[in-house]
Amino acid sequence: MSHVIAKNVVVEFPVYAGKSLSFKSTLIRAATGGRMARDASDRVVIRAVDNLSFELREGDRVGIVGHNGSGKSTLLRTIAGAYEPVSGSMEVSGRFATMLSIWLGMDLEATGYENIFLRATVMGLRRAEIEPLADEICAFSELGDYLHMPLRTYSSGMAMRLAFATSTGFPADIILMDEWMSVGDTDFSQKAQDRLRKMIDQAKILVLASHDDALVKKNCNRIMRLDHGKMVELTERCN
């Protein structure tokens, strides 16, 4: 069964040029929102996630809320495996889709069709899993013959279509989102939202970080509030 289990997770980023809590360090702290600390080597570090423990099970729709720098994005990236905890453990079971950077893996010199495979590979899919869905992704993007041209020839709207179509083109057990994804192309927007909603409805776990309280309340049955990397509240709610 799909799950996410965090046990006393700590994520820190060292500040290599800072040996003292100087004015510079104060500015860094204000910008990141993390807590200042020192590690075993007496380096100044930003503690972006501070001793978090929680369990997410199938059916959970979790909204992560908090001020800028509270640790929301860092926590999402830790669940995704982009950041390694300096202590504690993060256990994730199930295929996940990260909507944190839908451009990751794409190459400006590769064709649109090639970029479907590049992006999907970065998402953790094997070629045998990509090939059966590639034609549907192409059709959804509505890019036609442009799919055989380099990505650098695309307008920003066309590139967004391709990235969105690929990132949402494969089923996932766990979806990680940093704010709700939207596609700026007006003609494509409603179609994209319908596809995203279907993907989320079929997922077993959703983790959504957002500043929009109304959006979180609409889409989530649990709300996790962070403050300077610490969890100050985890509430259950009925939709």
PDB file of C-alpha atoms in Angstrom:
ATOM      1  CA  MET A   1       0.000   0.000   0.000  1.00  0.00           C
ATOM      2  CA  SER A   2       1.142   3.527  -0.757  1.00  0.00           C
ATOM      3  CA  HIS A   3       2.393   5.570   2.171  1.00  0.00           C
ATOM      4  CA  VAL A   4       4.768   8.304   3.313  1.00  0.00           C
ATOM      5  CA  ILE A   5       6.291   7.872   6.781  1.00  0.00           C
ATOM      6  CA  ALA A   6       8.567  10.553   8.237  1.00  0.00           C
ATOM      7  CA  LYS A   7      10.395   9.873  11.499  1.00  0.00           C
ATOM      8  CA  ASN A   8      12.239  12.759  13.188  1.00  0.00           C
ATOM      9  CA  VAL A   9      13.329  14.173   9.812  1.00  0.00           C
ATOM     10  CA  VAL A  10      15.892  16.985   9.894  1.00  0.00           C
ATOM     11  CA  VAL A  11      17.093  18.769   6.741  1.00  0.00           C
ATOM     12  CA  GLU A  12      19.875  21.343   7.002  1.00  0.00           C
ATOM     13  CA  PHE A  13      21.745  23.527   4.520  1.00  0.00           C
ATOM     14  CA  PRO A  14      25.256  24.680   5.504  1.00  0.00           C
ATOM     15  CA  VAL A  15      26.264  28.334   5.163  1.00  0.00           C
ATOM     16  CA  TYR A  16      29.896  27.902   4.176  1.00  0.00           C
ATOM     17  CA  ALA A  17      30.892  31.565   4.325  1.00  0.00           C
ATOM     18  CA  GLY A  18      29.406  32.161   7.741  1.00  0.00           C
ATOM     19  CA  LYS A  19      31.404  31.410  10.913  1.00  0.00           C
ATOM     20  CA  SER A  20      29.479  33.865  13.048  1.00  0.00           C
ATOM     21  CA  LEU A  21      25.899  35.023  13.346  1.00  0.00           C
ATOM     22  CA  SER A  22      26.714  38.275  11.599  1.00  0.00           C
ATOM     23  CA  PHE A  23      24.485  40.735   9.790  1.00  0.00           C
ATOM     24  CA  LYS A  24      24.917  38.568   6.693  1.00  0.00           C
ATOM     25  CA  SER A  25      23.653  35.527   8.590  1.00  0.00           C
ATOM     26  CA  THR A  26      20.694  37.499   9.842  1.00  0.00           C
ATOM     27  CA  LEU A  27      19.763  38.370   6.263  1.00  0.00           C
ATOM     28  CA  ILE A  28      20.038  34.716   5.243  1.00  0.00           C
ATOM     29  CA  ARG A  29      17.779  33.701   8.110  1.00  0.00           C
ATOM     30  CA  ALA A  30      15.213  36.324   7.154  1.00  0.00           C
ATOM     31  CA  ALA A  31      15.268  35.212   3.523  1.00  0.00           C
ATOM     32  CA  THR A  32      14.956  31.488   4.145  1.00  0.00           C
ATOM     33  CA  GLY A  33      12.767  31.404   7.224  1.00  0.00           C
ATOM     34  CA  GLY A  34      14.780  28.464   8.569  1.00  0.00           C
ATOM     35  CA  ARG A  35      16.284  28.283  12.019  1.00  0.00           C
ATOM     36  CA  MET A  36      19.986  29.058  12.485  1.00  0.00           C
ATOM     37  CA  ALA A  37      22.054  26.352  14.157  1.00  0.00           C
ATOM     38  CA  ARG A  38      25.542  24.838  14.212  1.00  0.00           C
ATOM     39  CA  ASP A  39      26.421  21.326  13.109  1.00  0.00           C
ATOM     40  CA  ALA A  40      29.071  18.966  14.508  1.00  0.00           C
ATOM     41  CA  SER A  41      31.788  20.779  12.503  1.00  0.00           C
ATOM     42  CA  ASP A  42      30.774  24.123  14.009  1.00  0.00           C
ATOM     43  CA  ARG A  43      29.455  25.374  10.670  1.00  0.00           C
ATOM     44  CA  VAL A  44      26.478  27.697  10.564  1.00  0.00           C
ATOM     45  CA  VAL A  45      23.520  25.842   9.037  1.00  0.00           C
ATOM     46  CA  ILE A  46      19.935  26.658   8.130  1.00  0.00           C
ATOM     47  CA  ARG A  47      17.606  24.021   9.572  1.00  0.00           C
ATOM     48  CA  ALA A  48      14.836  24.033   6.975  1.00  0.00           C
ATOM     49  CA  VAL A  49      13.003  20.958   8.321  1.00  0.00           C
ATOM     50  CA  ASP A  50      13.199  20.437  12.058  1.00  0.00           C
ATOM     51  CA  ASN A  51      12.401  17.028  13.563  1.00  0.00           C
ATOM     52  CA  LEU A  52       9.230  16.263  11.572  1.00  0.00           C
ATOM     53  CA  SER A  53       7.306  13.032  12.148  1.00  0.00           C
ATOM     54  CA  PHE A  54       4.061  12.055  10.400  1.00  0.00           C
ATOM     55  CA  GLU A  55       2.366   9.277   8.441  1.00  0.00           C
ATOM     56  CA  LEU A  56       0.376   9.647   5.217  1.00  0.00           C
ATOM     57  CA  ARG A  57      -1.797   6.739   4.093  1.00  0.00           C
ATOM     58  CA  GLU A  58      -4.032   5.996   1.131  1.00  0.00           C
ATOM     59  CA  GLY A  59      -6.918   8.447   0.971  1.00  0.00           C
ATOM     60  CA  ASP A  60      -4.954  11.295   2.534  1.00  0.00           C
ATOM     61  CA  ARG A  61      -5.157  14.684   0.827  1.00  0.00           C
ATOM     62  CA  VAL A  62      -2.703  16.781   2.822  1.00  0.00           C
ATOM     63  CA  GLY A  63      -2.343  20.540   2.562  1.00  0.00           C
ATOM     64  CA  ILE A  64       0.939  21.997   3.821  1.00  0.00           C
ATOM     65  CA  VAL A  65       0.589  25.626   4.885  1.00  0.00           C
ATOM     66  CA  GLY A  66       2.841  28.219   6.510  1.00  0.00           C
ATOM     67  CA  HIS A  67       4.671  31.469   5.891  1.00  0.00           C
ATOM     68  CA  ASN A  68       7.344  31.912   3.220  1.00  0.00           C
ATOM     69  CA  GLY A  69      10.373  29.943   4.346  1.00  0.00           C
ATOM     70  CA  SER A  70       8.418  27.733   6.729  1.00  0.00           C
ATOM     71  CA  GLY A  71       9.789  24.593   5.055  1.00  0.00           C
ATOM     72  CA  LYS A  72       6.906  23.656   2.735  1.00  0.00           C
ATOM     73  CA  SER A  73       8.911  23.295  -0.476  1.00  0.00           C
ATOM     74  CA  THR A  74      11.860  21.688   1.309  1.00  0.00           C
ATOM     75  CA  LEU A  75       9.545  19.075   2.805  1.00  0.00           C
ATOM     76  CA  LEU A  76       8.060  18.279  -0.616  1.00  0.00           C
ATOM     77  CA  ARG A  77      11.532  17.861  -2.094  1.00  0.00           C
ATOM     78  CA  THR A  78      12.550  15.633   0.805  1.00  0.00           C
ATOM     79  CA  ILE A  79       9.529  13.384   0.198  1.00  0.00           C
ATOM     80  CA  ALA A  80      10.510  13.304  -3.500  1.00  0.00           C
ATOM     81  CA  GLY A  81      14.067  12.279  -2.598  1.00  0.00           C
ATOM     82  CA  ALA A  82      15.752  15.442  -3.888  1.00  0.00           C
ATOM     83  CA  TYR A  83      17.015  16.285  -0.369  1.00  0.00           C
ATOM     84  CA  GLU A  84      18.490  13.740   2.022  1.00  0.00           C
ATOM     85  CA  PRO A  85      17.728  14.179   5.742  1.00  0.00           C
ATOM     86  CA  VAL A  86      20.807  14.735   7.918  1.00  0.00           C
ATOM     87  CA  SER A  87      18.999  12.688  10.553  1.00  0.00           C
ATOM     88  CA  GLY A  88      15.758  10.751  10.817  1.00  0.00           C
ATOM     89  CA  SER A  89      14.175   8.815   7.963  1.00  0.00           C
ATOM     90  CA  MET A  90      11.710   9.354   5.132  1.00  0.00           C
ATOM     91  CA  GLU A  91      10.024   6.208   3.800  1.00  0.00           C
ATOM     92  CA  VAL A  92       7.966   6.479   0.609  1.00  0.00           C
ATOM     93  CA  SER A  93       6.090   3.552  -0.937  1.00  0.00           C
ATOM     94  CA  GLY A  94       4.346   3.960  -4.298  1.00  0.00           C
ATOM     95  CA  ARG A  95       5.045   5.677  -7.595  1.00  0.00           C
ATOM     96  CA  PHE A  96       5.018   9.424  -7.181  1.00  0.00           C
ATOM     97  CA  ALA A  97       4.649  12.322  -9.597  1.00  0.00           C
ATOM     98  CA  THR A  98       6.265  15.611  -8.656  1.00  0.00           C
ATOM     99  CA  MET A  99       4.705  18.782  -9.982  1.00  0.00           C
ATOM    100  CA  LEU A 100       7.503  20.838  -8.419  1.00  0.00           C
ATOM    101  CA  SER A 101       9.388  21.425 -11.678  1.00  0.00           C
ATOM    102  CA  ILE A 102       7.624  20.086 -14.743  1.00  0.00           C
ATOM    103  CA  TRP A 103      10.573  21.170 -16.939  1.00  0.00           C
ATOM    104  CA  LEU A 104      13.117  18.961 -15.200  1.00  0.00           C
ATOM    105  CA  GLY A 105      14.933  16.728 -17.707  1.00  0.00           C
ATOM    106  CA  MET A 106      13.836  18.581 -20.825  1.00  0.00           C
ATOM    107  CA  ASP A 107      16.427  19.584 -23.443  1.00  0.00           C
ATOM    108  CA  LEU A 108      16.097  22.634 -25.704  1.00  0.00           C
ATOM    109  CA  GLU A 109      17.971  20.895 -28.523  1.00  0.00           C
ATOM    110  CA  ALA A 110      15.834  17.739 -28.464  1.00  0.00           C
ATOM    111  CA  THR A 111      12.552  17.475 -30.360  1.00  0.00           C
ATOM    112  CA  GLY A 112       9.236  17.656 -28.588  1.00  0.00           C
ATOM    113  CA  TYR A 113       8.752  13.913 -29.050  1.00  0.00           C
ATOM    114  CA  GLU A 114      12.215  13.162 -27.652  1.00  0.00           C
ATOM    115  CA  ASN A 115      11.498  15.418 -24.701  1.00  0.00           C
ATOM    116  CA  ILE A 116       8.490  13.296 -23.759  1.00  0.00           C
ATOM    117  CA  PHE A 117      10.897  10.411 -23.182  1.00  0.00           C
ATOM    118  CA  LEU A 118      13.508  12.591 -21.459  1.00  0.00           C
ATOM    119  CA  ARG A 119      11.010  14.105 -19.030  1.00  0.00           C
ATOM    120  CA  ALA A 120       9.316  10.776 -18.313  1.00  0.00           C
ATOM    121  CA  THR A 121      12.673   9.102 -17.675  1.00  0.00           C
ATOM    122  CA  VAL A 122      13.495  11.752 -15.059  1.00  0.00           C
ATOM    123  CA  MET A 123      10.097  10.985 -13.525  1.00  0.00           C
ATOM    124  CA  GLY A 124      11.320   7.422 -12.990  1.00  0.00           C
ATOM    125  CA  LEU A 125       9.581   5.632 -15.875  1.00  0.00           C
ATOM    126  CA  ARG A 126      11.132   3.006 -18.104  1.00  0.00           C
ATOM    127  CA  ARG A 127      10.931   3.219 -21.890  1.00  0.00           C
ATOM    128  CA  ALA A 128       8.531   0.270 -21.975  1.00  0.00           C
ATOM    129  CA  GLU A 129       6.170   2.267 -19.731  1.00  0.00           C
ATOM    130  CA  ILE A 130       6.512   5.481 -21.745  1.00  0.00           C
ATOM    131  CA  GLU A 131       5.963   4.147 -25.257  1.00  0.00           C
ATOM    132  CA  PRO A 132       2.289   3.048 -24.838  1.00  0.00           C
ATOM    133  CA  LEU A 133       1.312   6.525 -23.625  1.00  0.00           C
ATOM    134  CA  ALA A 134       3.509   8.683 -25.879  1.00  0.00           C
ATOM    135  CA  ASP A 135       0.906   9.019 -28.672  1.00  0.00           C
ATOM    136  CA  GLU A 136      -1.781  10.111 -26.189  1.00  0.00           C
ATOM    137  CA  ILE A 137       0.578  12.729 -24.744  1.00  0.00           C
ATOM    138  CA  CYS A 138       1.318  14.001 -28.253  1.00  0.00           C
ATOM    139  CA  ALA A 139      -2.401  14.255 -29.053  1.00  0.00           C
ATOM    140  CA  PHE A 140      -3.184  16.023 -25.775  1.00  0.00           C
ATOM    141  CA  SER A 141      -0.459  18.624 -26.384  1.00  0.00           C
ATOM    142  CA  GLU A 142      -2.041  19.588 -29.754  1.00  0.00           C
ATOM    143  CA  LEU A 143       1.423  20.449 -31.077  1.00  0.00           C
ATOM    144  CA  GLY A 144       1.176  18.472 -34.320  1.00  0.00           C
ATOM    145  CA  ASP A 145       4.243  18.690 -36.541  1.00  0.00           C
ATOM    146  CA  TYR A 146       6.057  20.840 -33.965  1.00  0.00           C
ATOM    147  CA  LEU A 147       6.685  17.626 -32.032  1.00  0.00           C
ATOM    148  CA  HIS A 148       9.388  16.844 -34.595  1.00  0.00           C
ATOM    149  CA  MET A 149      11.112  20.209 -34.089  1.00  0.00           C
ATOM    150  CA  PRO A 150      13.600  21.248 -31.358  1.00  0.00           C
ATOM    151  CA  LEU A 151      12.101  22.573 -28.146  1.00  0.00           C
ATOM    152  CA  ARG A 152      14.053  25.823 -28.617  1.00  0.00           C
ATOM    153  CA  THR A 153      11.754  26.696 -31.545  1.00  0.00           C
ATOM    154  CA  TYR A 154       8.649  26.596 -29.330  1.00  0.00           C
ATOM    155  CA  SER A 155       6.872  29.576 -27.846  1.00  0.00           C
ATOM    156  CA  SER A 156       6.604  29.569 -24.042  1.00  0.00           C
ATOM    157  CA  GLY A 157       2.960  28.481 -24.309  1.00  0.00           C
ATOM    158  CA  MET A 158       3.812  25.570 -26.591  1.00  0.00           C
ATOM    159  CA  ALA A 159       6.631  24.437 -24.321  1.00  0.00           C
ATOM    160  CA  MET A 160       4.284  24.601 -21.320  1.00  0.00           C
ATOM    161  CA  ARG A 161       1.766  22.411 -23.155  1.00  0.00           C
ATOM    162  CA  LEU A 162       4.399  19.767 -23.791  1.00  0.00           C
ATOM    163  CA  ALA A 163       5.760  19.838 -20.238  1.00  0.00           C
ATOM    164  CA  PHE A 164       2.269  19.684 -18.718  1.00  0.00           C
ATOM    165  CA  ALA A 165       1.024  16.942 -21.059  1.00  0.00           C
ATOM    166  CA  THR A 166       4.056  14.793 -20.236  1.00  0.00           C
ATOM    167  CA  SER A 167       4.086  15.440 -16.479  1.00  0.00           C
ATOM    168  CA  THR A 168       0.405  14.531 -16.164  1.00  0.00           C
ATOM    169  CA  GLY A 169       0.451  11.739 -18.739  1.00  0.00           C
ATOM    170  CA  PHE A 170       1.295   8.854 -16.419  1.00  0.00           C
ATOM    171  CA  PRO A 171      -0.654   7.434 -13.470  1.00  0.00           C
ATOM    172  CA  ALA A 172       0.823   8.008 -10.011  1.00  0.00           C
ATOM    173  CA  ASP A 173       0.077   6.778  -6.508  1.00  0.00           C
ATOM    174  CA  ILE A 174       1.435   9.904  -4.785  1.00  0.00           C
ATOM    175  CA  ILE A 175       1.251  13.438  -6.194  1.00  0.00           C
ATOM    176  CA  LEU A 176       3.443  16.241  -4.831  1.00  0.00           C
ATOM    177  CA  MET A 177       2.462  19.805  -5.755  1.00  0.00           C
ATOM    178  CA  ASP A 178       3.961  23.168  -4.798  1.00  0.00           C
ATOM    179  CA  GLU A 179       0.924  25.400  -5.388  1.00  0.00           C
ATOM    180  CA  TRP A 180      -1.828  24.363  -7.787  1.00  0.00           C
ATOM    181  CA  MET A 181      -0.558  23.929 -11.326  1.00  0.00           C
ATOM    182  CA  SER A 182      -2.083  26.103 -14.011  1.00  0.00           C
ATOM    183  CA  VAL A 183      -1.358  26.474 -17.708  1.00  0.00           C
ATOM    184  CA  GLY A 184      -1.448  30.047 -18.977  1.00  0.00           C
ATOM    185  CA  ASP A 185      -2.642  29.237 -22.507  1.00  0.00           C
ATOM    186  CA  THR A 186      -6.336  30.239 -22.370  1.00  0.00           C
ATOM    187  CA  ASP A 187      -7.514  27.775 -25.020  1.00  0.00           C
ATOM    188  CA  PHE A 188      -5.708  24.925 -23.269  1.00  0.00           C
ATOM    189  CA  SER A 189      -6.435  25.883 -19.660  1.00  0.00           C
ATOM    190  CA  GLN A 190      -9.768  24.144 -19.020  1.00  0.00           C
ATOM    191  CA  LYS A 191      -8.636  20.979 -20.748  1.00  0.00           C
ATOM    192  CA  ALA A 192      -5.494  21.005 -18.614  1.00  0.00           C
ATOM    193  CA  GLN A 193      -7.418  21.534 -15.374  1.00  0.00           C
ATOM    194  CA  ASP A 194      -9.748  18.634 -16.195  1.00  0.00           C
ATOM    195  CA  ARG A 195      -6.753  16.376 -16.804  1.00  0.00           C
ATOM    196  CA  LEU A 196      -5.042  17.470 -13.585  1.00  0.00           C
ATOM    197  CA  ARG A 197      -8.208  16.944 -11.555  1.00  0.00           C
ATOM    198  CA  LYS A 198      -8.645  13.427 -12.973  1.00  0.00           C
ATOM    199  CA  MET A 199      -5.033  12.569 -12.165  1.00  0.00           C
ATOM    200  CA  ILE A 200      -5.410  13.801  -8.582  1.00  0.00           C
ATOM    201  CA  ASP A 201      -8.722  11.997  -8.084  1.00  0.00           C
ATOM    202  CA  GLN A 202      -7.113   8.725  -9.164  1.00  0.00           C
ATOM    203  CA  ALA A 203      -4.027   9.167  -6.961  1.00  0.00           C
ATOM    204  CA  LYS A 204      -3.931   7.497  -3.572  1.00  0.00           C
ATOM    205  CA  ILE A 205      -2.147  10.356  -1.768  1.00  0.00           C
ATOM    206  CA  LEU A 206      -1.946  14.089  -2.540  1.00  0.00           C
ATOM    207  CA  VAL A 207       0.498  16.456  -0.835  1.00  0.00           C
ATOM    208  CA  LEU A 208      -0.198  20.086  -1.761  1.00  0.00           C
ATOM    209  CA  ALA A 209       1.822  23.036  -0.444  1.00  0.00           C
ATOM    210  CA  SER A 210       0.022  26.344  -0.855  1.00  0.00           C
ATOM    211  CA  HIS A 211      -0.539  29.833   0.512  1.00  0.00           C
ATOM    212  CA  ASP A 212      -4.175  29.667  -0.607  1.00  0.00           C
ATOM    213  CA  ASP A 213      -6.219  28.570   2.426  1.00  0.00           C
ATOM    214  CA  ALA A 214      -9.422  28.240   0.379  1.00  0.00           C
ATOM    215  CA  LEU A 215      -7.682  25.967  -2.135  1.00  0.00           C
ATOM    216  CA  VAL A 216      -6.282  23.776   0.637  1.00  0.00           C
ATOM    217  CA  LYS A 217      -9.649  23.496   2.393  1.00  0.00           C
ATOM    218  CA  LYS A 218     -11.342  22.572  -0.885  1.00  0.00           C
ATOM    219  CA  ASN A 219      -8.899  19.833  -1.845  1.00  0.00           C
ATOM    220  CA  CYS A 220      -7.478  18.441   1.412  1.00  0.00           C
ATOM    221  CA  ASN A 221      -8.775  16.382   4.322  1.00  0.00           C
ATOM    222  CA  ARG A 222      -5.692  16.988   6.482  1.00  0.00           C
ATOM    223  CA  ILE A 223      -3.819  20.242   7.029  1.00  0.00           C
ATOM    224  CA  MET A 224      -0.213  20.438   8.222  1.00  0.00           C
ATOM    225  CA  ARG A 225       1.003  23.828   9.429  1.00  0.00           C
ATOM    226  CA  LEU A 226       4.740  24.515   9.472  1.00  0.00           C
ATOM    227  CA  ASP A 227       6.638  27.294  11.206  1.00  0.00           C
ATOM    228  CA  HIS A 228      10.413  27.624  10.732  1.00  0.00           C
ATOM    229  CA  GLY A 229      10.645  23.970   9.745  1.00  0.00           C
ATOM    230  CA  LYS A 230       8.652  22.639  12.686  1.00  0.00           C
ATOM    231  CA  MET A 231       5.170  21.143  12.509  1.00  0.00           C
ATOM    232  CA  VAL A 232       2.981  23.200  14.814  1.00  0.00           C
ATOM    233  CA  GLU A 233      -0.337  21.647  13.832  1.00  0.00           C
ATOM    234  CA  LEU A 234      -1.757  18.634  11.978  1.00  0.00           C
ATOM    235  CA  THR A 235      -5.525  18.732  11.780  1.00  0.00           C
ATOM    236  CA  GLU A 236      -8.138  16.433  10.288  1.00  0.00           C
ATOM    237  CA  ARG A 237     -11.102  17.884   8.471  1.00  0.00           C
ATOM    238  CA  CYS A 238     -14.122  16.545   6.626  1.00  0.00           C
ATOM    239  CA  ASN A 239     -14.787  17.766   3.080  1.00  0.00           C
TER     240      ASN A 239
END
